[in-house]
C-alpha positions as a LaTeX table, in Angstrom:
\begin{tabular}{lrrr}
\hline
Residue & $x$ (\AA) & $y$ (\AA) & $z$ (\AA) \\
\hline
Met1 & $-20.31$ & $-19.28$ & 0.86 \\
Met2 & $-20.97$ & $-20.23$ & $-2.76$ \\
Met3 & $-20.86$ & $-23.95$ & $-3.45$ \\
Leu4 & $-18.65$ & $-25.02$ & $-6.33$ \\
Asp5 & $-20.77$ & $-26.50$ & $-9.13$ \\
Trp6 & $-18.78$ & $-29.72$ & $-9.41$ \\
Ser7 & $-19.01$ & $-30.33$ & $-5.65$ \\
Arg8 & $-22.77$ & $-30.93$ & $-5.95$ \\
Arg9 & $-21.98$ & $-34.22$ & $-7.73$ \\
Ala10 & $-19.21$ & $-35.33$ & $-5.37$ \\
Ala11 & $-19.32$ & $-38.82$ & $-3.88$ \\
Cys12 & $-18.49$ & $-37.29$ & $-0.48$ \\
Leu13 & $-21.47$ & $-34.94$ & $-0.49$ \\
Gly14 & $-23.44$ & $-35.48$ & 2.69 \\
Met15 & $-20.69$ & $-37.53$ & 4.34 \\
Asp16 & $-18.93$ & $-36.57$ & 7.55 \\
Pro17 & $-16.17$ & $-34.15$ & 6.45 \\
Glu18 & $-13.96$ & $-35.34$ & 9.30 \\
Leu19 & $-13.38$ & $-38.57$ & 7.38 \\
Phe20 & $-11.51$ & $-36.51$ & 4.77 \\
Phe21 & $-9.45$ & $-34.60$ & 7.35 \\
Pro22 & $-7.72$ & $-37.24$ & 9.47 \\
Ile23 & $-5.61$ & $-36.12$ & 12.42 \\
Ser24 & $-2.66$ & $-38.11$ & 11.06 \\
Leu25 & $-1.75$ & $-39.84$ & 7.82 \\
Glu26 & 0.05 & $-42.57$ & 9.78 \\
Gly27 & $-0.94$ & $-45.09$ & 12.43 \\
Pro28 & $-4.69$ & $-45.32$ & 13.10 \\
Gly29 & $-5.30$ & $-42.37$ & 10.75 \\
Arg30 & $-4.00$ & $-44.46$ & 7.85 \\
Ser31 & $-7.21$ & $-46.51$ & 7.67 \\
Gln32 & $-9.24$ & $-43.29$ & 7.64 \\
Val33 & $-7.11$ & $-42.00$ & 4.75 \\
Glu34 & $-7.65$ & $-45.23$ & 2.84 \\
Arg35 & $-11.44$ & $-45.09$ & 3.40 \\
Ala36 & $-11.56$ & $-41.50$ & 2.18 \\
Lys37 & $-9.43$ & $-42.31$ & $-0.88$ \\
Ala38 & $-11.71$ & $-45.27$ & $-1.67$ \\
Ile39 & $-14.71$ & $-42.94$ & $-1.75$ \\
Cys40 & $-12.80$ & $-40.56$ & $-4.01$ \\
Gly41 & $-11.86$ & $-43.47$ & $-6.25$ \\
Gly42 & $-15.44$ & $-43.81$ & $-7.49$ \\
Cys43 & $-16.24$ & $-40.11$ & $-7.55$ \\
Pro44 & $-17.46$ & $-38.60$ & $-10.83$ \\
Val45 & $-15.80$ & $-35.26$ & $-10.03$ \\
Arg46 & $-12.47$ & $-36.51$ & $-8.74$ \\
Gln47 & $-10.40$ & $-34.50$ & $-11.23$ \\
Pro48 & $-12.16$ & $-31.13$ & $-10.71$ \\
Cys49 & $-11.79$ & $-31.69$ & $-6.96$ \\
Leu50 & $-8.07$ & $-32.35$ & $-7.31$ \\
Asp51 & $-7.67$ & $-29.37$ & $-9.66$ \\
Tyr52 & $-9.40$ & $-27.15$ & $-7.09$ \\
Ala53 & $-7.17$ & $-28.44$ & $-4.27$ \\
Leu54 & $-4.02$ & $-27.79$ & $-6.31$ \\
Arg55 & $-5.14$ & $-24.36$ & $-7.50$ \\
Thr56 & $-6.13$ & $-23.22$ & $-3.99$ \\
Arg57 & $-3.15$ & $-24.96$ & $-2.35$ \\
Gln58 & $-5.10$ & $-27.19$ & 0.03 \\
Phe59 & $-2.42$ & $-28.63$ & 2.30 \\
Asp60 & $-4.77$ & $-30.56$ & 4.58 \\
Gly61 & $-7.18$ & $-33.39$ & 3.99 \\
Ile62 & $-7.99$ & $-35.77$ & 1.19 \\
Trp63 & $-8.93$ & $-34.05$ & $-2.07$ \\
Gly64 & $-9.47$ & $-35.76$ & $-5.41$ \\
Gly65 & $-8.17$ & $-39.01$ & $-3.97$ \\
Thr66 & $-4.84$ & $-37.53$ & $-2.90$ \\
Asp67 & $-3.29$ & $-36.87$ & 0.48 \\
Pro68 & $-1.29$ & $-33.73$ & 1.32 \\
Asp69 & 2.08 & $-35.32$ & 0.48 \\
Gln70 & 0.83 & $-36.43$ & $-2.94$ \\
Arg71 & $-0.51$ & $-32.94$ & $-3.69$ \\
Arg72 & 2.76 & $-31.30$ & $-2.65$ \\
Glu73 & 4.56 & $-33.61$ & $-5.06$ \\
Leu74 & 2.13 & $-32.70$ & $-7.85$ \\
Met75 & 2.61 & $-28.99$ & $-7.11$ \\
Val76 & 6.39 & $-29.33$ & $-7.30$ \\
Lys77 & 6.15 & $-31.19$ & $-10.63$ \\
Ala78 & 3.76 & $-28.57$ & $-12.02$ \\
Ala79 & 5.80 & $-25.56$ & $-10.84$ \\
Pro80 & 7.41 & $-23.66$ & $-13.71$ \\
Arg81 & 11.08 & $-24.39$ & $-13.99$ \\
Arg82 & 13.37 & $-21.41$ & $-13.65$ \\
Glu83 & 16.20 & $-21.43$ & $-16.09$ \\
Thr84 & 19.53 & $-20.23$ & $-14.85$ \\
Val85 & 20.78 & $-17.37$ & $-16.96$ \\
Pro86 & 24.55 & $-16.95$ & $-16.94$ \\
Ala87 & 25.75 & $-13.62$ & $-15.60$ \\
Arg88 & 26.87 & $-11.26$ & $-18.33$ \\
Ala89 & 30.53 & $-10.44$ & $-18.43$ \\
Arg90 & 31.24 & $-6.78$ & $-17.81$ \\
Pro91 & 34.01 & $-4.88$ & $-19.50$ \\
Gly92 & 37.19 & $-5.40$ & $-17.54$ \\
Asp93 & 36.09 & $-8.76$ & $-16.07$ \\
His94 & 38.46 & $-11.61$ & $-16.87$ \\
\hline
\end{tabular}
C-alpha cells in the first residue's frame, strides 16, 4: 500500500491507530475521541488529512480532528445543491 505523502508528517504517525478509532463516540469512548482530536489539533497536516477523509468518505475514526458526525455534516454542506426544475407544460395541459 502506498503511503500518502502528507501522512509522513502527521502528528499521529507511530501512534496506536486504535486511539483514532474508538468503539464509541459516547461514554468512555468520549475521552478517547478528545485525546485523538487533541493530537490532531497540533498536527501540521490536519487539513490534507481531513480533505482525504472527506474525498474517500471515511465514516469511521478521527480524521483531521473531526469525528464521523462532523464529517457527515461537512459532506452534506459540500454536496452540490440540486435545483428543482419546474415540469414543462404540455399542449393540452391546463
